[in-house]
Short mmCIF file of C-alpha atoms in Angstrom, two decimals:
data_model
loop_
_atom_site.label_atom_id
_atom_site.label_comp_id
_atom_site.label_asym_id
_atom_site.label_seq_id
_atom_site.Cartn_x
_atom_site.Cartn_y
_atom_site.Cartn_z
CA MET Y 29 0.09 0.22 -0.42
CA LYS Y 30 1.79 3.36 -1.01
CA ASN Y 31 2.32 5.52 2.15
CA PHE Y 32 0.28 9.36 0.84
CA LYS Y 33 2.27 11.02 4.50
CA ASN Y 34 4.56 12.52 2.39
CA ILE Y 35 2.33 14.07 -0.66
CA ALA Y 36 2.57 18.00 -0.54
CA ILE Y 37 -0.31 19.77 -1.59
CA ILE Y 38 1.35 23.03 -2.97
CA LEU Y 39 -0.93 26.91 -1.88
CA PRO Y 40 -0.24 28.66 -4.75
CA LEU Y 41 0.09 32.06 -2.62
CA PHE Y 42 2.21 35.13 -4.37
CA THR Y 43 2.22 38.36 -2.52
CA LEU Y 44 3.47 40.50 -3.83
CA SER Y 45 5.18 43.77 -1.35
CA SER Y 46 4.08 46.87 -1.97
CA CYS Y 47 2.47 49.68 -0.14
CA GLN Y 48 -0.04 47.42 1.34
CA PRO Y 49 2.07 45.24 3.26
CA GLY Y 50 0.30 41.09 3.58
CA LYS Y 51 -2.01 41.58 -0.39
CA GLN Y 52 -1.79 38.35 -1.62
CA VAL Y 53 -2.57 37.76 -5.13
CA HIS Y 54 -1.89 35.37 -7.89
CA GLU Y 55 0.86 34.45 -9.88
CA ASP Y 56 -1.61 34.65 -13.07
CA HIS Y 57 -4.01 37.11 -12.23
CA ASP Y 58 -3.76 40.43 -11.00
CA TYR Y 59 0.35 41.94 -10.34
CA GLN Y 60 0.94 44.49 -7.91
CA ALA Y 61 3.52 46.80 -8.51
CA ASN Y 62 5.86 46.60 -5.17
CA THR Y 63 9.53 48.81 -4.67
CA ASN Y 64 10.81 45.29 -3.42
CA ALA Y 65 15.60 45.36 -0.71
CA ILE Y 66 18.43 43.88 0.46
CA TYR Y 67 17.48 41.11 3.88
CA TYR Y 68 20.90 41.32 5.63
CA GLY Y 69 22.83 42.78 2.84
CA SER Y 70 26.24 44.63 2.92
CA ILE Y 71 27.01 48.09 2.49
CA ASP Y 72 29.33 49.27 -0.64
CA VAL Y 73 31.68 50.71 0.94
CA THR Y 74 34.50 50.04 -2.01
CA ASN Y 75 31.98 51.13 -4.47
CA SER Y 76 32.07 48.63 -6.57
CA PHE Y 77 28.43 48.82 -8.25
CA ASP Y 78 28.45 52.39 -8.12
CA SER Y 79 27.06 51.36 -11.50
CA VAL Y 80 24.11 50.87 -9.09
CA VAL Y 81 21.16 53.66 -8.52
CA LYS Y 82 18.85 55.27 -6.78
CA LEU Y 83 15.33 56.01 -8.46
CA PHE Y 84 13.43 58.71 -6.29
CA GLY Y 85 11.30 61.17 -5.56
CA LYS Y 86 8.56 62.72 -3.12
CA THR Y 87 7.11 59.40 -2.49
CA SER Y 88 8.83 56.68 -4.42
CA GLU Y 89 11.80 54.91 -4.64
CA CYS Y 90 13.34 52.14 -6.66
CA SER Y 91 17.11 51.30 -7.79
CA GLY Y 92 17.72 50.87 -11.75
CA THR Y 93 21.14 50.18 -13.66
CA LEU Y 94 23.54 52.57 -15.34
CA ILE Y 95 24.38 51.06 -18.97
CA SER Y 96 25.46 54.61 -20.50
CA PRO Y 97 25.74 58.02 -18.79
CA ARG Y 98 22.12 58.72 -19.44
CA LEU Y 99 20.32 55.69 -19.84
CA VAL Y 100 18.76 53.32 -16.64
CA LEU Y 101 17.18 49.83 -16.62
CA THR Y 102 14.08 49.81 -13.94
CA ASN Y 103 10.64 48.35 -13.81
CA ALA Y 104 7.66 49.80 -15.46
CA HIS Y 105 6.30 49.88 -12.40
CA CYS Y 106 9.07 52.59 -10.48
CA THR Y 107 8.46 54.95 -13.16
CA LYS Y 108 5.24 56.97 -11.95
CA ALA Y 109 6.65 59.26 -9.37
CA ASN Y 110 10.28 59.23 -9.21
CA LEU Y 111 11.88 62.87 -10.67
CA TYR Y 112 16.23 61.96 -9.60
CA VAL Y 113 18.85 59.87 -9.81
CA THR Y 114 21.92 59.32 -8.26
CA ASN Y 115 24.59 56.53 -8.04
CA LEU Y 116 25.87 57.86 -4.71
CA ASN Y 117 24.69 59.13 -1.18
CA ASP Y 118 23.88 62.35 -2.48
CA PHE Y 119 20.02 62.92 -2.80
CA ASP Y 120 20.41 66.70 -2.47
CA VAL Y 121 19.02 67.70 -5.66
CA ASP Y 122 20.43 71.08 -5.48
CA ASP Y 123 23.48 70.18 -4.17
CA PRO Y 124 25.59 70.84 -7.36
CA LYS Y 125 28.58 68.63 -6.45
CA ALA Y 126 26.07 65.76 -5.77
CA LYS Y 127 25.83 63.05 -8.84
CA VAL Y 128 22.05 63.66 -9.49
CA SER Y 129 20.19 63.62 -12.77
CA LYS Y 130 17.26 64.65 -13.12
CA ILE Y 131 14.78 61.46 -15.57
CA ARG Y 132 14.31 63.23 -18.86
CA LYS Y 133 12.38 60.42 -20.35
CA MET Y 134 10.60 57.04 -19.21
CA ILE Y 135 10.81 54.68 -22.09
CA LYS Y 136 7.90 51.30 -20.51
CA HIS Y 137 7.22 48.33 -21.93
CA PRO Y 138 4.18 48.82 -24.27
CA ASP Y 139 2.62 44.82 -22.67
CA PHE Y 140 2.98 46.69 -18.48
CA PHE Y 141 0.23 48.55 -17.16
CA ASP Y 142 0.07 49.15 -13.74
CA TYR Y 143 -3.02 50.41 -12.72
CA GLY Y 144 -6.15 48.14 -13.50
CA GLY Y 145 -8.14 46.26 -16.29
CA PRO Y 146 -5.58 43.42 -18.02
CA GLU Y 147 -2.96 41.71 -16.41
CA SER Y 148 0.05 43.18 -15.75
CA PRO Y 149 2.09 40.53 -15.97
CA ILE Y 150 5.98 40.84 -14.75
CA GLU Y 151 6.92 39.46 -17.00
CA TYR Y 152 7.64 43.21 -18.89
CA ASP Y 153 8.32 44.71 -16.03
CA LEU Y 154 11.19 47.21 -17.96
CA ALA Y 155 11.02 50.70 -18.62
CA LEU Y 156 14.62 52.63 -19.38
CA ALA Y 157 15.00 55.72 -18.43
CA ILE Y 158 16.34 58.54 -19.96
CA LEU Y 159 18.26 61.42 -18.00
CA ASP Y 160 19.16 64.90 -18.31
CA LYS Y 161 22.59 64.71 -17.70
CA GLU Y 162 25.66 62.29 -17.16
CA ILE Y 163 26.02 60.92 -14.73
CA LYS Y 164 29.78 59.33 -16.34
CA ILE Y 165 31.40 56.18 -13.68
CA GLU Y 166 34.98 53.63 -15.04
CA LYS Y 167 32.94 50.64 -16.33
CA TYR Y 168 29.49 50.00 -17.04
CA PRO Y 169 27.93 46.42 -16.66
CA SER Y 170 27.58 44.47 -20.22
CA VAL Y 171 23.99 42.79 -20.42
CA ILE Y 172 23.66 39.12 -21.23
CA LYS Y 173 22.37 38.64 -24.16
CA SER Y 174 21.42 34.89 -25.02
CA GLU Y 175 20.43 31.66 -23.55
CA TYR Y 176 23.53 30.09 -23.67
CA GLU Y 177 25.55 32.90 -21.87
CA PHE Y 178 22.87 32.92 -19.34
CA THR Y 179 23.82 29.36 -18.94
CA ARG Y 180 27.40 28.93 -19.11
CA ASN Y 181 27.78 32.12 -16.97
CA LEU Y 182 24.79 30.18 -14.41
CA SER Y 183 27.58 27.46 -14.16
CA LEU Y 184 30.18 29.35 -13.58
CA HIS Y 185 28.96 31.05 -10.34
CA HIS Y 186 28.04 27.65 -9.68
CA ASN Y 187 23.61 28.35 -9.42
CA ARG Y 188 24.52 32.04 -7.68
CA VAL Y 189 24.03 36.18 -8.43
CA THR Y 190 24.38 39.06 -6.80
CA GLN Y 191 21.30 41.30 -6.25
CA VAL Y 192 22.18 45.37 -5.22
CA GLY Y 193 20.09 47.69 -4.72
CA TYR Y 194 18.62 50.93 -2.25
CA GLY Y 195 16.07 49.47 -0.38
CA LEU Y 196 14.78 48.48 3.51
CA ASP Y 197 16.90 46.89 5.71
CA GLU Y 198 15.87 43.90 7.33
CA ASN Y 199 14.86 46.28 10.06
CA ASP Y 200 12.28 47.89 7.14
CA TYR Y 201 14.51 51.06 8.04
CA HIS Y 202 15.36 52.90 5.13
CA VAL Y 203 19.39 53.24 4.44
CA ARG Y 204 21.14 55.72 2.10
CA GLU Y 205 23.54 53.28 1.46
CA ARG Y 206 23.87 51.33 -1.40
CA ARG Y 207 24.28 46.99 -0.47
CA TYR Y 208 24.43 43.85 -2.30
CA ARG Y 209 24.33 39.94 -0.70
CA SER Y 210 24.44 36.93 -3.18
CA ALA Y 211 21.57 35.19 -4.21
CA ARG Y 212 20.81 31.07 -4.27
CA VAL Y 213 18.67 30.44 -8.52
CA TYR Y 214 16.03 28.01 -7.77
CA ASN Y 215 15.05 26.50 -10.96
CA LYS Y 216 11.56 25.17 -11.91
CA PHE Y 217 12.43 22.06 -10.97
CA SER Y 218 13.05 22.86 -7.20
CA LYS Y 219 10.85 21.44 -4.67
CA CYS Y 220 9.07 24.76 -4.62
CA GLU Y 221 8.49 25.79 -8.06
CA ARG Y 222 7.94 22.52 -9.78
CA ASN Y 223 4.26 22.70 -9.27
CA TYR Y 224 3.95 26.22 -10.41
CA ASN Y 225 4.11 27.69 -14.18
CA ILE Y 226 6.95 29.66 -13.34
CA SER Y 227 7.84 31.55 -16.24
CA ASP Y 228 11.17 30.44 -18.69
CA ILE Y 229 11.99 34.70 -18.87
CA ASN Y 230 11.35 35.20 -15.68
CA LEU Y 231 14.40 34.65 -12.80
CA THR Y 232 13.28 33.08 -9.33
CA ILE Y 233 16.06 32.99 -6.53
CA GLU Y 234 16.51 33.28 -2.94
CA HIS Y 235 14.63 36.27 -1.32
CA VAL Y 236 17.15 38.74 -0.77
CA GLY Y 237 14.48 41.57 -1.89
CA ASN Y 238 12.88 44.50 -0.14
CA SER Y 239 10.81 48.31 -0.63
CA GLY Y 240 13.22 49.94 -3.02
CA ASP Y 241 15.07 47.70 -4.32
CA SER Y 242 12.65 47.18 -7.93
CA GLY Y 243 14.45 47.98 -10.81
CA GLY Y 244 17.16 47.10 -9.18
CA PRO Y 245 20.25 44.85 -11.08
CA VAL Y 246 21.11 41.40 -10.85
CA PHE Y 247 24.67 40.37 -11.58
CA PHE Y 248 26.67 37.46 -12.45
CA ARG Y 249 29.64 38.79 -10.94
CA LYS Y 250 33.82 37.66 -11.28
CA ARG Y 251 36.64 37.85 -9.23
CA ASN Y 252 37.14 41.27 -11.01
CA ASN Y 253 35.05 42.45 -10.28
CA GLU Y 254 32.94 42.65 -13.94
CA LEU Y 255 29.47 42.58 -13.92
CA LYS Y 256 27.25 41.36 -16.65
CA LEU Y 257 23.23 42.10 -15.79
CA ALA Y 258 20.86 39.49 -15.84
CA SER Y 259 17.78 40.34 -15.10
CA VAL Y 260 15.81 43.13 -12.88
CA HIS Y 261 14.46 42.98 -9.38
CA ALA Y 262 10.43 43.16 -9.71
CA ALA Y 263 8.89 41.02 -7.29
CA TYR Y 264 8.28 39.33 -3.73
CA VAL Y 265 6.70 35.41 -4.15
CA ASP Y 266 6.08 33.10 -1.72
CA LEU Y 267 5.49 29.44 -3.03
CA ALA Y 268 3.90 27.75 -0.23
CA TYR Y 269 3.48 24.46 -0.21
CA ILE Y 270 1.34 22.10 2.55
CA GLU Y 271 3.27 18.40 3.56
CA GLN Y 272 1.98 16.38 6.07
CA GLY Y 273 -0.04 18.91 7.36
CA LEU Y 274 2.59 21.48 8.32
CA ARG Y 275 2.69 24.94 5.97
CA TYR Y 276 6.40 25.78 4.54
CA SER Y 277 6.85 29.25 2.99
CA CYS Y 278 9.39 29.38 -0.34
CA PRO Y 279 9.99 33.29 0.21
CA ARG Y 280 11.68 34.29 -3.28
CA SER Y 281 12.42 36.83 -5.24
CA LYS Y 282 11.98 37.94 -8.97
CA SER Y 283 13.61 39.15 -11.50
CA VAL Y 284 12.77 39.62 -15.40
CA LYS Y 285 15.62 38.82 -17.60
CA LEU Y 286 16.67 40.99 -20.88
CA TYR Y 287 17.29 38.99 -23.19
CA PRO Y 288 14.01 37.44 -24.48
CA HIS Y 289 13.35 41.76 -24.83
CA LYS Y 290 16.02 41.89 -28.10
CA ASN Y 291 13.54 43.04 -29.75
CA TRP Y 292 11.24 45.72 -27.70
CA PHE Y 293 14.94 46.78 -27.20
CA LYS Y 294 15.52 48.01 -30.44
CA ASN Y 295 12.51 48.76 -31.26
CA ILE Y 296 12.73 52.01 -29.74
CA GLY Y 297 16.16 52.36 -31.25
CA PHE Y 298 18.41 50.92 -27.69
CA ASP Y 299 20.64 47.79 -28.36
CA ILE Y 300 21.51 47.38 -25.10
CA PHE Y 301 23.01 43.79 -25.67
CA ASN Y 302 25.66 44.27 -28.74
CA ASP Y 303 26.31 48.48 -28.67
CA SER Y 304 29.07 50.11 -27.00
CA VAL Y 305 28.39 52.81 -24.52
CA GLU Y 306 29.51 55.66 -26.35
CA GLU Y 307 26.66 53.91 -29.41
CA LEU Y 308 24.42 53.75 -27.02
CA GLU Y 309 25.06 56.83 -26.51
CA LYS Y 310 24.76 58.31 -29.28
CA SER Y 311 21.20 56.57 -29.68
CA VAL Y 312 20.03 58.87 -26.21
CA SER Y 313 20.78 61.82 -28.35
CA SER Y 314 19.17 61.26 -31.21
CA PHE Y 315 16.29 60.19 -29.37
CA LEU Y 316 16.14 63.33 -27.73
CA LYS Y 317 16.48 64.62 -31.10
CA ASN Y 318 12.65 63.05 -32.13
CA ASN Y 319 11.80 63.41 -29.24
CA PRO Y 320 12.72 66.54 -28.32
CA GLN Y 321 9.77 67.11 -25.34
CA ASP Y 322 9.65 64.59 -23.06
CA ILE Y 323 4.97 63.89 -22.78
CA ASN Y 324 5.01 63.81 -19.37
CA ARG Y 325 6.51 67.54 -19.01
CA LYS Y 326 4.53 68.76 -21.96
CA TYR Y 327 1.37 67.70 -20.52
CA LEU Y 328 2.79 68.32 -16.88
CA ASN Y 329 0.31 71.02 -15.96
CA MET Y 330 -2.76 68.30 -16.83
CA ASN Y 331 -5.24 68.03 -14.46
CA THR Y 332 -5.21 63.52 -14.46
CA GLY Y 333 -7.31 63.02 -12.05
CA GLU Y 334 -10.01 64.20 -14.97
CA MET Y 335 -11.86 62.04 -16.56
CA LEU Y 336 -12.58 61.26 -20.15
CA GLY Y 337 -16.25 61.86 -21.72
CA LEU Y 338 -18.13 60.35 -24.35
CA LYS Y 339 -21.24 61.66 -25.71
CA ILE Y 340 -23.17 60.00 -28.25
CA LYS Y 341 -26.80 61.95 -29.78
CA ASP Y 342 -29.48 60.70 -32.17
CA PHE Y 343 -28.31 57.40 -32.13
CA ARG Y 344 -29.41 55.32 -35.05
CA VAL Y 345 -29.23 51.35 -35.86
CA PHE Y 346 -30.67 49.98 -38.93
CA SER Y 347 -30.16 46.54 -38.22
CA PHE Y 348 -33.61 45.33 -37.69
CA LYS Y 349 -31.45 41.95 -36.04
CA ASP Y 350 -30.01 43.11 -33.60
CA ALA Y 351 -31.75 45.87 -32.73
CA SER Y 352 -32.86 45.14 -29.14
CA LYS Y 353 -30.24 44.32 -28.02
CA ASP Y 354 -27.60 45.67 -26.16
CA ILE Y 355 -24.46 47.36 -27.63
CA ASN Y 356 -21.03 47.10 -26.47
CA MET Y 357 -18.85 49.63 -26.48
CA SER Y 358 -14.92 48.25 -25.90
CA ILE Y 359 -12.30 50.51 -25.61
CA ARG Y 360 -8.18 50.04 -26.48
CA ALA Y 361 -5.64 51.67 -26.73
CA CYS Y 362 -3.47 51.00 -30.51
CA VAL Y 363 -0.30 51.39 -32.51
CA GLU Y 364 -0.21 50.62 -35.80
CA ASP Y 365 -2.35 47.04 -35.54
CA TYR Y 366 -1.46 45.86 -32.67
CA CYS Y 367 -4.07 47.20 -29.49
CA HIS Y 368 -4.35 46.68 -25.73
CA HIS Y 369 -7.97 46.30 -24.62
CA ILE Y 370 -8.73 48.92 -21.25
CA GLY Y 371 -12.77 48.18 -21.03
CA THR Y 372 -16.15 47.04 -21.44
CA THR Y 373 -18.76 49.60 -20.99
CA LYS Y 374 -22.64 49.30 -22.47
CA PHE Y 375 -25.42 51.11 -24.16
CA GLU Y 376 -27.77 49.60 -21.78
CA GLY Y 377 -31.70 48.83 -23.85
CA ILE Y 378 -31.66 50.44 -27.26
CA PRO Y 379 -35.64 50.90 -27.79
CA LYS Y 380 -37.32 48.93 -30.16
CA HIS Y 381 -37.71 51.47 -32.69
CA GLN Y 382 -33.81 51.32 -33.22
CA SER Y 383 -32.83 54.92 -31.74
CA ILE Y 384 -32.06 57.08 -29.11
CA GLY Y 385 -33.36 60.78 -30.20
CA TYR Y 386 -31.70 62.39 -26.96
CA GLU Y 387 -27.77 62.66 -25.23
CA GLN Y 388 -25.68 59.95 -23.53
CA TYR Y 389 -22.77 60.57 -21.58
CA PHE Y 390 -20.55 58.34 -21.18
CA SER Y 391 -17.55 58.06 -18.27
CA ILE Y 392 -14.65 55.78 -19.97
CA GLY Y 393 -12.23 56.25 -17.03
CA PRO Y 394 -9.64 58.36 -15.76
CA LYS Y 395 -6.94 60.73 -18.17
CA SER Y 396 -3.76 59.25 -16.57
CA PHE Y 397 -5.47 55.86 -18.41
CA TYR Y 398 -5.41 56.89 -21.82
CA LEU Y 399 -2.34 59.57 -20.37
CA ASP Y 400 -0.09 56.53 -19.72
CA ALA Y 401 -0.80 54.79 -22.67
CA PHE Y 402 0.37 57.59 -23.85
CA ASN Y 403 4.05 57.95 -22.62
CA LYS Y 404 4.13 54.06 -23.66
CA GLY Y 405 3.72 54.54 -27.79
CA TYR Y 406 0.14 54.06 -28.19
CA LYS Y 407 -0.95 56.53 -31.01
CA ASP Y 408 -4.80 55.95 -31.08
CA LEU Y 409 -8.30 55.63 -28.83
CA LYS Y 410 -10.29 53.19 -30.46
CA ILE Y 411 -13.84 52.72 -29.58
CA SER Y 412 -15.58 49.77 -31.56
CA LEU Y 413 -19.52 49.23 -31.25
CA LEU Y 414 -20.53 45.89 -31.03
CA SER Y 415 -23.51 43.95 -30.89
CA ASN Y 416 -23.67 41.25 -28.65
CA THR Y 417 -23.55 38.75 -31.52
CA GLY Y 418 -19.99 40.41 -32.14
CA ARG Y 419 -21.39 42.43 -35.75
CA THR Y 420 -19.45 45.80 -36.05
CA TYR Y 421 -22.04 48.47 -36.05
CA GLY Y 422 -18.67 51.83 -36.18
CA GLU Y 423 -16.05 52.94 -34.65
CA ILE Y 424 -14.62 56.09 -33.42
CA SER Y 425 -10.81 56.88 -33.79
CA GLU Y 426 -8.77 59.01 -32.43
CA LYS Y 427 -5.12 60.51 -32.35
CA PHE Y 428 -4.09 60.28 -28.57
CA GLU Y 429 -1.99 64.19 -28.99
CA THR Y 430 -5.06 65.34 -31.15
CA PHE Y 431 -7.12 65.70 -28.02
CA PHE Y 432 -4.75 66.01 -25.34
CA GLN Y 433 -3.11 68.97 -27.52
CA ARG Y 434 -6.55 70.63 -27.71
CA SER Y 435 -8.56 72.57 -24.54
CA TYR Y 436 -11.77 72.19 -26.43
CA SER Y 437 -13.23 68.50 -27.68
CA ILE Y 438 -13.40 66.92 -30.48
CA SER Y 439 -16.50 65.94 -32.10
CA ASP Y 440 -17.59 64.31 -35.08
CA ARG Y 441 -20.65 61.63 -37.03
CA ILE Y 442 -20.39 58.17 -37.75
CA PHE Y 443 -22.73 56.95 -40.88
CA ASN Y 444 -22.49 54.07 -42.59
CA ASP Y 445 -24.95 51.27 -43.05
CA GLU Y 446 -25.45 49.98 -40.07
CA ILE Y 447 -25.37 53.05 -37.63
CA MET Y 448 -25.40 56.69 -37.66
CA PHE Y 449 -24.48 59.08 -34.39
CA GLU Y 450 -22.64 62.02 -33.27
CA TYR Y 451 -20.30 61.94 -30.91
CA GLN Y 452 -18.12 63.94 -28.78
CA LEU Y 453 -14.80 63.54 -26.28
CA ASN Y 454 -13.98 66.05 -23.78
CA PHE Y 455 -12.49 65.80 -20.12
CA PHE Y 456 -14.50 66.25 -17.21
CA ASN Y 457 -13.80 67.12 -13.77
CA GLN Y 458 -15.17 64.25 -11.94
CA LYS Y 459 -17.37 65.61 -8.86
CA ASN Y 460 -17.40 64.31 -5.69
#
């Protein structure tokens, strides 16, 4: 007879450290942005990791990695409130001697959305920060460029990596020093990992991170202190399981490998895997020349607490088949043929005579949603009107830049064989 006492029951508990400690979410569902620090780490007294920087603002702190004087790798979820970067203990932004730079532009991975709605997997929690002024160091780390190089380094370093950051210490105290610690790498066949869907794009290591370490590097470190950047730290997870009636905790740090995202880096003009530091700086200058004004600065004074409203009037449906059914409005942010679904709302109760002679007003989300999408490279707002059977009646399509630049509303008319209506898009202050 088989002995069932040793059968383990795995609990899928993924806890992401965020502003709300203790909140638990499953890895395959909602992703809460965290600012995960180095527990029991050593202070970098020899300045061996001067490529590691602190991103900070009034309410937020993260870490990052300088890969050229004006280019920093970090997390996408770190880009909201961080305005400055430093690689020393110089956090006084008014001190002219401090190595501090303002962040001029944040480029987020387009598949990472840090507000509600669709999932925001850790796999896409990447961003590049372009700095206003250079932070020069003696040697910038190289980036692991392939699975072969990653596996080879993993073997050479006996399945260990070094994580570095400016996060809280083991007592959750704010520290001004850069800290580092060696950590074991776990593969997806390890005891705690094997019953979870661990993505090969993520690197799962021993939990050493804390609040403030998000965006910081995970290095392979050679004896001559040559650093190879393997991944970017993103989150804390607990791969807990139950065995013989006892719960066992498996705290882990998860980070994002970089080489699976080669195409994205190349598409935005930064080949961080092959270009030299000098070539990357040329790419920065070219990017700033072609994008002379950061959209965040351009619309810095916009009231991002406003809502985007859609007014529809004189609505007519010409199809008798679907006239009595609700109509869905599918709202998407698009660039060329690629679209990201933002949400869906409805016209409820289309009258039997297939018309709405009066106006209807819909709130279709905060302005910040659409400004965020614009900053990530999406060009168009598309609102498709669909029947419950999938019939497409018509589509509103407007350029984001058009209605961000205008202080007045946009009005137009949709008229085809299926439907007719007039619409107006405008921003408004939501009443409390």
